[in-house]
Tab-separated table of C-alpha atoms in Angstrom:
chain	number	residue	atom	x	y	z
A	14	UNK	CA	3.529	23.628	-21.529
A	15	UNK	CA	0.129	21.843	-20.497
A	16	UNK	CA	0.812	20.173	-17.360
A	17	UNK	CA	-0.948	16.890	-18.151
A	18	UNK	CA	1.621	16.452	-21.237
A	19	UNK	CA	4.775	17.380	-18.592
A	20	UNK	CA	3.290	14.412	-17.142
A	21	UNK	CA	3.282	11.913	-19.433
A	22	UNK	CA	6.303	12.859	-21.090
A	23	UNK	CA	8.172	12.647	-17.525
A	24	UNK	CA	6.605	9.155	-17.114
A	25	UNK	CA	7.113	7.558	-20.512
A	26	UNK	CA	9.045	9.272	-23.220
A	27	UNK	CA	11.615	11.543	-21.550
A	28	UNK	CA	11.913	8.894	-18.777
A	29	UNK	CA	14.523	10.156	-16.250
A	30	UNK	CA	16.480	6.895	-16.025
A	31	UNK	CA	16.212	5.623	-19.650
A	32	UNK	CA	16.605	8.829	-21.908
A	33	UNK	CA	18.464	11.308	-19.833
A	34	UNK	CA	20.613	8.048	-18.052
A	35	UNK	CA	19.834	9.831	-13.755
A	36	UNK	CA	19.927	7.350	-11.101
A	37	UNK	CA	21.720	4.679	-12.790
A	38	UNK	CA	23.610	3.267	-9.656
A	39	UNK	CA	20.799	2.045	-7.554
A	40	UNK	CA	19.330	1.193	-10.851
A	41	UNK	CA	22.102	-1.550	-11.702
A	42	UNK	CA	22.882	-2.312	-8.065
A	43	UNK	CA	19.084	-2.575	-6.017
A	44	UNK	CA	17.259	-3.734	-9.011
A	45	UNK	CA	17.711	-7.631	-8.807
A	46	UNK	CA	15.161	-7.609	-5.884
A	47	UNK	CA	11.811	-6.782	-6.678
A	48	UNK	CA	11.051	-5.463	-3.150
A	49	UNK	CA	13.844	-3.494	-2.292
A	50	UNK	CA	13.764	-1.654	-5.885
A	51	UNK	CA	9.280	-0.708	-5.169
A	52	UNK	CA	11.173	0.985	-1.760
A	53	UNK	CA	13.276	2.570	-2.933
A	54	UNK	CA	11.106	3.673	-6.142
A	55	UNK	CA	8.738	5.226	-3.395
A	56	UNK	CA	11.053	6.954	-1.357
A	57	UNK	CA	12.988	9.040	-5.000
A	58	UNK	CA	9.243	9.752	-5.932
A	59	UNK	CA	8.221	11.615	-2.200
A	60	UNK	CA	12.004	13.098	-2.296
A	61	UNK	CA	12.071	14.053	-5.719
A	62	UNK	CA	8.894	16.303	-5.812
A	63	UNK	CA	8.902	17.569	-2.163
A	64	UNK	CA	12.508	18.947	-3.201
A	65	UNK	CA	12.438	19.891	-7.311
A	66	UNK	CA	9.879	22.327	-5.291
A	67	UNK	CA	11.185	23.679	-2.482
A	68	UNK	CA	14.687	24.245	-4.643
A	69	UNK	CA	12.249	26.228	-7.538
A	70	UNK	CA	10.663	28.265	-4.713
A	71	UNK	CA	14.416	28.801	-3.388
A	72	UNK	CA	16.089	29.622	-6.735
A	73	UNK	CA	13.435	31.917	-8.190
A	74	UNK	CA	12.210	33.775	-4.529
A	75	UNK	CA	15.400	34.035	-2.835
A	76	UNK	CA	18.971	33.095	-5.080
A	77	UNK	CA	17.659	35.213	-8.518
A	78	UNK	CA	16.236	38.875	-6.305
A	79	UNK	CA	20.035	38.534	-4.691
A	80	UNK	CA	21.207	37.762	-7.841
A	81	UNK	CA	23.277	34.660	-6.283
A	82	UNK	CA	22.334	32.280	-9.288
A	83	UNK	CA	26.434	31.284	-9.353
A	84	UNK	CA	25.808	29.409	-5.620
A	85	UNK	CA	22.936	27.553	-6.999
A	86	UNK	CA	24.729	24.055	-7.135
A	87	UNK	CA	25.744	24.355	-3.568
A	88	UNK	CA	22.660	25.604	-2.455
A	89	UNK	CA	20.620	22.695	-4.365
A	90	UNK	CA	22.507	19.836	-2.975
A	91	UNK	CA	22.611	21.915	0.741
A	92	UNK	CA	18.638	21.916	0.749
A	93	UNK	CA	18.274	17.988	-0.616
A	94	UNK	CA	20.468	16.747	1.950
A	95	UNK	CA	18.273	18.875	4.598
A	96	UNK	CA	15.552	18.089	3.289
A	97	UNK	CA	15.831	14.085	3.284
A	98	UNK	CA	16.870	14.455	7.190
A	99	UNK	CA	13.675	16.606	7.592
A	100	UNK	CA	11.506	13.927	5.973
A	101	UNK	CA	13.522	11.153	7.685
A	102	UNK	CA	12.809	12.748	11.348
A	103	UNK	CA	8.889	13.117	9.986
A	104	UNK	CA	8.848	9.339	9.270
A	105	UNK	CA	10.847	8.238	12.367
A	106	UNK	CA	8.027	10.477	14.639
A	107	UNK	CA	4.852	9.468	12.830
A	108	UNK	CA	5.162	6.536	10.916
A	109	UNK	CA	8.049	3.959	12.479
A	110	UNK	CA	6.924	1.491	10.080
A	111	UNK	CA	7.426	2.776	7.109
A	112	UNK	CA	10.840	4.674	8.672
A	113	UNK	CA	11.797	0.928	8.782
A	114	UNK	CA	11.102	0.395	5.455
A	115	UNK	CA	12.674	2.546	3.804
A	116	UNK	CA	16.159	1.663	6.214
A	117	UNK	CA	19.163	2.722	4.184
A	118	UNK	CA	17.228	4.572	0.995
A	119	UNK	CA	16.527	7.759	2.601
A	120	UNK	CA	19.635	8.408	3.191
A	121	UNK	CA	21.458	7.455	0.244
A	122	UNK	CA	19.113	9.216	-2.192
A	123	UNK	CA	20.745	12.478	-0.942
A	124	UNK	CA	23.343	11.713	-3.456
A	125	UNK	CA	21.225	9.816	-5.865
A	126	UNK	CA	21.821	12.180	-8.943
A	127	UNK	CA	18.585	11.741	-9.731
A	128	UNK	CA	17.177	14.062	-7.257
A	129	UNK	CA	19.308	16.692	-7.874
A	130	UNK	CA	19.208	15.663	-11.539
A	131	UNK	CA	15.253	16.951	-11.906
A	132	UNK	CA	16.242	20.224	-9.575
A	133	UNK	CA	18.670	21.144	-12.431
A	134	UNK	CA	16.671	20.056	-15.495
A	135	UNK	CA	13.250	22.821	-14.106
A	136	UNK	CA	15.377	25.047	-13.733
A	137	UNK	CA	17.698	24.635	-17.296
A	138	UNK	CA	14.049	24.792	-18.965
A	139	UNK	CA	12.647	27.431	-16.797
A	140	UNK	CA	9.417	25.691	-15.727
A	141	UNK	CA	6.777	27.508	-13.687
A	142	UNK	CA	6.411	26.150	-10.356
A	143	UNK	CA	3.222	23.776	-11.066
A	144	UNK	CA	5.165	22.417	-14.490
A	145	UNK	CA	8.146	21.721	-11.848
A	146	UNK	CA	5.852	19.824	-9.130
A	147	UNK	CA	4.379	17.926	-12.411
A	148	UNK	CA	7.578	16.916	-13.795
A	149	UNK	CA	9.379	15.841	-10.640
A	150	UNK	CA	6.613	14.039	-9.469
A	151	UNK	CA	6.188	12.435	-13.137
A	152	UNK	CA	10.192	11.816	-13.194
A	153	UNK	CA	9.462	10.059	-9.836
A	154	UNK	CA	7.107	7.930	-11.058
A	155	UNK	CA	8.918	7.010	-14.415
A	156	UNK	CA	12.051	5.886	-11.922
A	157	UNK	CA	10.010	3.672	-10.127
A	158	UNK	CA	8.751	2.275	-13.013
A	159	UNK	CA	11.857	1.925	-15.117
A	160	UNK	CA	13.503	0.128	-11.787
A	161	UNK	CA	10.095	-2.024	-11.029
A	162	UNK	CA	10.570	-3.563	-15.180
A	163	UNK	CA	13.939	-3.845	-14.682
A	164	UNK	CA	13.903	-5.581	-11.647
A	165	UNK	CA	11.448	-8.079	-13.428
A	166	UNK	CA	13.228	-8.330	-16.418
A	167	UNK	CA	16.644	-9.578	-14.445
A	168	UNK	CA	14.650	-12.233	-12.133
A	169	UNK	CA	13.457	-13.624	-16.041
A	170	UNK	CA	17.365	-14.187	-16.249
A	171	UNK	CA	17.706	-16.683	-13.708
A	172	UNK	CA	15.830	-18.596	-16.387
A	173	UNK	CA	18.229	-17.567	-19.269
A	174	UNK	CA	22.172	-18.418	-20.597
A	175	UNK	CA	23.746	-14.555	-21.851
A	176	UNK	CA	27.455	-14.934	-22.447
A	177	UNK	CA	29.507	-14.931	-18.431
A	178	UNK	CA	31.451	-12.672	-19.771
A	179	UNK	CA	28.462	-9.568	-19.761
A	180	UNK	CA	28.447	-10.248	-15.994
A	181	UNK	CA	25.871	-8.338	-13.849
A	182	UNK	CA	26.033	-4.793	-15.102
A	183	UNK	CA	26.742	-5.561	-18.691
A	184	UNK	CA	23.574	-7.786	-18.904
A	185	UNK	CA	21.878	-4.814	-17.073
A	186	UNK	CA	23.135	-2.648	-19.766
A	187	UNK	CA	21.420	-4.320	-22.820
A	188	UNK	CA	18.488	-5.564	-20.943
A	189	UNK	CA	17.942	-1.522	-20.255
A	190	UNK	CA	18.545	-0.456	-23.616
A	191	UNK	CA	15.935	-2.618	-25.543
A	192	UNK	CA	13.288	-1.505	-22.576
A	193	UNK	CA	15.012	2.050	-23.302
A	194	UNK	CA	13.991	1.275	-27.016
A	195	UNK	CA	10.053	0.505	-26.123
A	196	UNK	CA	9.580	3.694	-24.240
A	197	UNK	CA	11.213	5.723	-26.934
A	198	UNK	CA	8.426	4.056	-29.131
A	199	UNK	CA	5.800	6.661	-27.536
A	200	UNK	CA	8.116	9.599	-28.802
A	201	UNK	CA	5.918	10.362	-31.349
A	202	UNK	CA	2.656	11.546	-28.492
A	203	UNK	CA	4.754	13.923	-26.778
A	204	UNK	CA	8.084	14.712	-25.611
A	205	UNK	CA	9.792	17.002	-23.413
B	15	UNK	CA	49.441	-3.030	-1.556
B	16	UNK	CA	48.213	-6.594	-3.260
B	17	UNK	CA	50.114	-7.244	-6.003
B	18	UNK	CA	46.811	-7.713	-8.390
B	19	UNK	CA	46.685	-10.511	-10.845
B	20	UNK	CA	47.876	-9.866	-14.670
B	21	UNK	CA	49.534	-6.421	-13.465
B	22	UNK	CA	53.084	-6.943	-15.475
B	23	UNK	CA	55.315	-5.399	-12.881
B	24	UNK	CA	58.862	-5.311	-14.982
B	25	UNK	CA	61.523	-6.910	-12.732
B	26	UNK	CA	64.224	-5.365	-14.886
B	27	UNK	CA	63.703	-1.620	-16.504
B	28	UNK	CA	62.604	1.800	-15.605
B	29	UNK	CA	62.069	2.093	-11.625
B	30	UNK	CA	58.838	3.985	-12.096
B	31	UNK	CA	56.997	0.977	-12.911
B	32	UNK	CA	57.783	-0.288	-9.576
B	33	UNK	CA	56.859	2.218	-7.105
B	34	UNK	CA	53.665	2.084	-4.949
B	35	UNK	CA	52.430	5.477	-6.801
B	36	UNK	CA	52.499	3.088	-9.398
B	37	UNK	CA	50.495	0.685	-8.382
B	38	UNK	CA	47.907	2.181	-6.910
B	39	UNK	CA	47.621	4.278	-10.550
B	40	UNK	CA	47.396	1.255	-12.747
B	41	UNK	CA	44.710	0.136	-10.151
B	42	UNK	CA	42.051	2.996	-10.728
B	43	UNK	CA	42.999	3.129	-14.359
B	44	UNK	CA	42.356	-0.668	-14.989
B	45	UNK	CA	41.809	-3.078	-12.190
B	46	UNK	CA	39.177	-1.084	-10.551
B	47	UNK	CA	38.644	0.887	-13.184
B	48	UNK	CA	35.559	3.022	-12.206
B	49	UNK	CA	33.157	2.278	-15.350
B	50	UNK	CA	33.548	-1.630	-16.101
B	51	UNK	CA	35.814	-2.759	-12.543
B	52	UNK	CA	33.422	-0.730	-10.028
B	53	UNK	CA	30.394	0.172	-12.115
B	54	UNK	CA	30.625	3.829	-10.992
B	55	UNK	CA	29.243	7.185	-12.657
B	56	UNK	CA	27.331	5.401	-15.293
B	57	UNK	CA	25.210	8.384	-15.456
B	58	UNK	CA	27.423	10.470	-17.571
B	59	UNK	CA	29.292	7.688	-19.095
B	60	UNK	CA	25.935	6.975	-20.862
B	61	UNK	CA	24.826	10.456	-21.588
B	62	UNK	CA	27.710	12.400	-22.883
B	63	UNK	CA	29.124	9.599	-24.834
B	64	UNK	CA	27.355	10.703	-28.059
B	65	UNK	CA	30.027	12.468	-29.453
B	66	UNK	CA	33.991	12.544	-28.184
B	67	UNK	CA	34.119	16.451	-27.787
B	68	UNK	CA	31.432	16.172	-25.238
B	69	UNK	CA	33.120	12.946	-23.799
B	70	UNK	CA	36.356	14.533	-23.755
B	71	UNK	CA	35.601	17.796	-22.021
B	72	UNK	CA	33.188	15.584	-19.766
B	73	UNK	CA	36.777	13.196	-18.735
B	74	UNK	CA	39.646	16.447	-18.342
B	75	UNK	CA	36.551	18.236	-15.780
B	76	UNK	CA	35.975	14.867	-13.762
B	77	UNK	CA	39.812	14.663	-13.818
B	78	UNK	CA	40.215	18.408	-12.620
B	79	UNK	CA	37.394	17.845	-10.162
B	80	UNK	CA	38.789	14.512	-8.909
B	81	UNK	CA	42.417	15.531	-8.360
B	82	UNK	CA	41.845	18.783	-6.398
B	83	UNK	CA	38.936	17.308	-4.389
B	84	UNK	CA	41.398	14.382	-3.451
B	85	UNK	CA	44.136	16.759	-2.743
B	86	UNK	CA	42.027	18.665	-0.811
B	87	UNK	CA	40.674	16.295	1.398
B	88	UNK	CA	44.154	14.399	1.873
B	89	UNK	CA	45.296	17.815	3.202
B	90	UNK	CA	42.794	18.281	5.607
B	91	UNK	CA	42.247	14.862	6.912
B	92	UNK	CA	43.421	15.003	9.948
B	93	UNK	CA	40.924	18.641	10.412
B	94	UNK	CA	37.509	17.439	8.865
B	95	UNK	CA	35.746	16.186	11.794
B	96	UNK	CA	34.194	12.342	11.319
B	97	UNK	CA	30.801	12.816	11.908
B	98	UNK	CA	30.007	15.563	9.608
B	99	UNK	CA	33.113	14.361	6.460
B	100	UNK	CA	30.266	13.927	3.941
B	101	UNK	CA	28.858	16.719	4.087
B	102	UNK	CA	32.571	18.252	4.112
B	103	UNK	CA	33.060	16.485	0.351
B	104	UNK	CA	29.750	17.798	-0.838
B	105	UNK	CA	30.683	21.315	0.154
B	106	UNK	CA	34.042	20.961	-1.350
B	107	UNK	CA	33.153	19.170	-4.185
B	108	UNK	CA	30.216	21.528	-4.879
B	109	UNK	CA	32.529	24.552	-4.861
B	110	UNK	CA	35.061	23.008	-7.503
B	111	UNK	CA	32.170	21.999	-9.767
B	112	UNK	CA	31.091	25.650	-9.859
B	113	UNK	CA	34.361	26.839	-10.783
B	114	UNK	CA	34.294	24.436	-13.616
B	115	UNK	CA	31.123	24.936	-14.869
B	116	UNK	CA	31.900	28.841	-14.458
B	117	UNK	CA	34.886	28.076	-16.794
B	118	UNK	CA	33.145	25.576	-19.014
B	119	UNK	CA	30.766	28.344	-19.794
B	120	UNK	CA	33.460	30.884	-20.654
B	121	UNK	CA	35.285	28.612	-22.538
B	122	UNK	CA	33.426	25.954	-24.510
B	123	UNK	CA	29.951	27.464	-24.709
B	124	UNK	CA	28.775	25.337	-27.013
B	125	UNK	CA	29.648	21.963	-25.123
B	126	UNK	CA	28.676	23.593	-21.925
B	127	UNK	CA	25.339	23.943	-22.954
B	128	UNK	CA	25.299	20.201	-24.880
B	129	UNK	CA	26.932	18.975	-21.550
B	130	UNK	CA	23.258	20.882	-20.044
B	131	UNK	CA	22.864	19.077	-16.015
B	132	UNK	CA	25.841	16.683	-16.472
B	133	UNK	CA	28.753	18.673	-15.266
B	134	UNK	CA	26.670	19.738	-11.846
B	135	UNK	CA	25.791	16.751	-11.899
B	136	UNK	CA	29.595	15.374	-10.731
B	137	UNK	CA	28.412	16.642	-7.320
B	138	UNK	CA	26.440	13.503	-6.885
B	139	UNK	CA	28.942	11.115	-8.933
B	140	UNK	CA	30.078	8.341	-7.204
B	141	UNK	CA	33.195	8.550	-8.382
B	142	UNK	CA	34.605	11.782	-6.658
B	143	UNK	CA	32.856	10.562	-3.167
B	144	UNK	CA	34.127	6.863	-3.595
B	145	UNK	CA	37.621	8.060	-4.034
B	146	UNK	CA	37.528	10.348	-1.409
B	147	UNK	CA	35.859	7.758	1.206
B	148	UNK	CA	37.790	5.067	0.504
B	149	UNK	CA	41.717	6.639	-0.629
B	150	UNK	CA	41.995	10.548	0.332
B	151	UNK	CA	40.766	9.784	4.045
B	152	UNK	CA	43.565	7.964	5.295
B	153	UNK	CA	46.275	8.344	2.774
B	154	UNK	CA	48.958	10.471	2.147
B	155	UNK	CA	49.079	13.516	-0.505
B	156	UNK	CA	51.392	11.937	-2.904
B	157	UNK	CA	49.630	8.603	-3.068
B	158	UNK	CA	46.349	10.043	-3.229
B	159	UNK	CA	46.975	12.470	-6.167
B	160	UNK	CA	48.079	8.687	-7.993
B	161	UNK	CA	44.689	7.213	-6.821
B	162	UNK	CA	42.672	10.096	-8.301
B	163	UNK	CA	44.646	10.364	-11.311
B	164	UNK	CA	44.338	6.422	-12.057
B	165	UNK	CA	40.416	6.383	-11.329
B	166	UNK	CA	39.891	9.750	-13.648
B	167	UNK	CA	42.156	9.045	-16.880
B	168	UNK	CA	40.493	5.375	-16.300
B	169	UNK	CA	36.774	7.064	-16.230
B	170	UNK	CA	38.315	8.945	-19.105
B	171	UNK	CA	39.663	5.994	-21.408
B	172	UNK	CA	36.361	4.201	-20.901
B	173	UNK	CA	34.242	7.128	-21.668
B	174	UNK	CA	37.085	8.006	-24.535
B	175	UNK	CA	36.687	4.222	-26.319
B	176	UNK	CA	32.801	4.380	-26.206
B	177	UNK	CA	32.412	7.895	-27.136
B	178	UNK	CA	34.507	6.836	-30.353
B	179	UNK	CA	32.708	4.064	-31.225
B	180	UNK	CA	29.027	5.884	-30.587
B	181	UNK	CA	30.077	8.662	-33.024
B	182	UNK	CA	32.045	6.550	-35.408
B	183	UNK	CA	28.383	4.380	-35.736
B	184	UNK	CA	26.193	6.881	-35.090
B	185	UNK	CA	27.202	10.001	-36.680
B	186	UNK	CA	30.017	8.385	-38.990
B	187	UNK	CA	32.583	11.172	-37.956
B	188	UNK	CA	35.148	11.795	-34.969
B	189	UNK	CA	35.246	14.975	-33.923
B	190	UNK	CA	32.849	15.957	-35.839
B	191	UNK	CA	34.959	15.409	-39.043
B	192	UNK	CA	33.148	12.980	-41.167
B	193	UNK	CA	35.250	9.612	-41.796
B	194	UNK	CA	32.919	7.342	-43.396
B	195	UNK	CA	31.869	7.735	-46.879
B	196	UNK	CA	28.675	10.652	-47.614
B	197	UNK	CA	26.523	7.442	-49.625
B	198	UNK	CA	26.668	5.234	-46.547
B	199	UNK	CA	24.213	6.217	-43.489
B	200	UNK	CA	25.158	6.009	-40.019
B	201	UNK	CA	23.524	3.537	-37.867
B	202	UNK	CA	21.569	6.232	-35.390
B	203	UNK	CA	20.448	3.963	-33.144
B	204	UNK	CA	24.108	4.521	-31.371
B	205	UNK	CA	23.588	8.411	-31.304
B	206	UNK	CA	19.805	7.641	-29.341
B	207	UNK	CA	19.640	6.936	-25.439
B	208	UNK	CA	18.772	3.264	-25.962
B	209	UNK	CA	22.228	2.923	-28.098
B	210	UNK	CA	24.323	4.370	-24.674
B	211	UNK	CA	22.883	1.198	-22.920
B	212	UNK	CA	23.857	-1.180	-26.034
B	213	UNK	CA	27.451	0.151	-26.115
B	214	UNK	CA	27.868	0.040	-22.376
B	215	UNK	CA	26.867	-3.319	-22.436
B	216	UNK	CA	28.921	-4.359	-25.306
B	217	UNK	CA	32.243	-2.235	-23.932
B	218	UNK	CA	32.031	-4.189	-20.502
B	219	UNK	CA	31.826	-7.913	-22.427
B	220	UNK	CA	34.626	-6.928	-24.513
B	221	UNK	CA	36.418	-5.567	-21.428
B	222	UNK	CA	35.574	-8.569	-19.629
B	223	UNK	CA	36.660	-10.904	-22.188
B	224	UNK	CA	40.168	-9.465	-22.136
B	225	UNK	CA	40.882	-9.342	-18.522
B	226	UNK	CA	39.645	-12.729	-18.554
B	227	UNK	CA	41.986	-14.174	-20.983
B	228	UNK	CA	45.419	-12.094	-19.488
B	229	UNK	CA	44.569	-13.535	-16.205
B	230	UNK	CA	44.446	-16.916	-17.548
């Protein structure tokens, strides 16, 4: 598949957290504050592609020749938690700041299912390795900016009266489903 | 062990209902039940709740999963160094979740492959880490089998109750067996993604309402 329509589709109509439902912890729990959610939004989009890659170059140059595809699960969630304390230690040495930043995200993406979410899907569809870097990095974006609306949508609430009963994730819920309902609108463009 | 609010604890009647096993069971299965008390694993509570043979097979692996990685861990507490006890769960839970798939696949092809990233995706549900953080730890075997069996037949009835309403509305069958009449159409906005979020919603104010009114 043409890797500009991987893109789109991962960004808008086969949006990782509103059609296929990945990441939807942080997504009801961060997303009241505008700030935190862009953070952590960043930090899935960096983790998400440096990882959907390096667990395509493990599964198809080292797990399929040994013919060890059964240990894949273990061996995907092994390399994403490396890989996160890799990219933390990276940050820490070169770029304090934005280590600071990103505080408690880095490490709690390792089991944001999410991440491993877009590992599985490239390799349940047998993408090449460019189609995988496109899609995770596309699925990254489309988090961030599922969590980014979301996050604007709830601060409208303040403003608004729902029933108490909803409380926060039930509001969440409904407020997600009629955004869910405006991305699905591009369906008809393309779709994974 | 709190005694929680609108819990009917018989005072006369069969002794079971007043043991701590008990207790903490009716707990994870309604007070912190982990969909609509905790707001845990929403992931596949939204996804595979499109029709209840997904939703079931989805509930008995989380409960297989759940159990035996509670067990497990409650067994070897007191050998799984601090530091390093999350990445003991992942590599336990990781193992049991390839079993199941394994099995899943043998077994139920067809909902295997419907069920596509969800089932390896339990690895990563909050759930099975949650229970293991906060109850296997530093409990004993007994209790904790209670825990995990409260928290997965209460992940289970919630996915159970919206799974039957999504298919009911969406599909107009149960099982697949069609129950409403052929000349009316379903409503398949509840069998699309943006229907998941609408019945979530909608299960947790009707869930809330309840509560509400039997603590009054």
């Amino acid at each position: 598949m043409n890797l500009a329509l991987i893109l789109f589709a991962s960004i808008i109509t086969s949006n990782i957290a509103l059609t296929y439902f990945l990441g939807m912890c942080p997504f009801v729990s961060i997303s009241k504050n505008i700030r935190v959610a862009s953070g952590m939004g960043i930090a899935v989009t960096i983790v998400m592609t440096v990882t959907a890659s390096a667990n395509w170059l493990i599964l198809n140059k080292v797990l399929i020749p040994m013919g060890l595809q059964y240990l894949q699960f273990l061996v995907f969630i092994i390399t994403i938690a490396t890989l996160v304390q890799i990219i933390e230690i990276f940050l820490d040495r070169f770029s304090p700041a934005l280590y600071h930043a990103f505080g408690i995200f880095l490490p709690l993406i390792t089991v944001n299912c999410a991440i491993l979410g877009v590992s599985l899907f490239a390799m349940l569809r047998v993408y090449t390795f460019w189609q995988t870097v496109a899609f995770a990095f596309g699925s990254g974006i489309g988090w961030f900016l599922a969590i980014i609306a979301i996050g604007g949508l709830r601060k409208k609430l303040m403003f608004a009266d729902p029933p108490e009963n909803f409380g926060a994730a039930g509001i969440t819920a409904i407020l997600a489903g009629i955004m869910a309902l405006a991305f699905i609108g591009f369906t008809g463009i393309a779709s994974l | 062990m709190k005694e929680a609010a609108g819990l009917k604890v018989p005072q006369k009647g069969y002794r079971l209902f007043k043991t701590k096993n008990w207790t903490v069971f009716v707990e994870g299965l309604w007070h912190n039940n982990p969909i609509f008390g905790m707001i845990l694993g929403l992931c596949s509570a939204l996804a595979v709740t499109n029709l209840m043979a997904n939703a079931l097979v989805m509930s008995l692996a989380v409960i297989v999963i759940l159990v035996v990685n509670s067990t497990i861990i409650s067994i070897l507490k007191s050998v799984i160094p601090e530091r390093v006890r999350m990445i003991a769960y992942m590599l336990i839970v990781s193992t049991l979740v390839i079993t199941v798939d394994l099995m899943l696949k043998i077994f139920v092809p067809d909902i295997s492959r419907a069920l596509g990233p969800y089932v390896a995706l339990i690895i990563t549900n909050c759930i099975i880490m949650g229970r293991a953080e906060a109850f296997a730890i530093n409990n004993p075997v007994g209790l904790t089998v209670s825990d995990a069996l409260g928290a997965g037949m209460g992940y289970g009835f919630s996915l159970m109750t919206i799974a039957f309403f999504r298919e009911l509305t969406g599909f107009g069958s149960l099982f697949g067996f069609r129950v409403i009449p052929e000349s009316m159409t379903p409503a398949a906005l509840f069998s699309i993604p943006p229907g998941a979020f609408f019945a979530l919603g909608t299960f947790i104010l009707i869930i809330n309402a309840i509560r509400r009114r039997r603590a009054q």
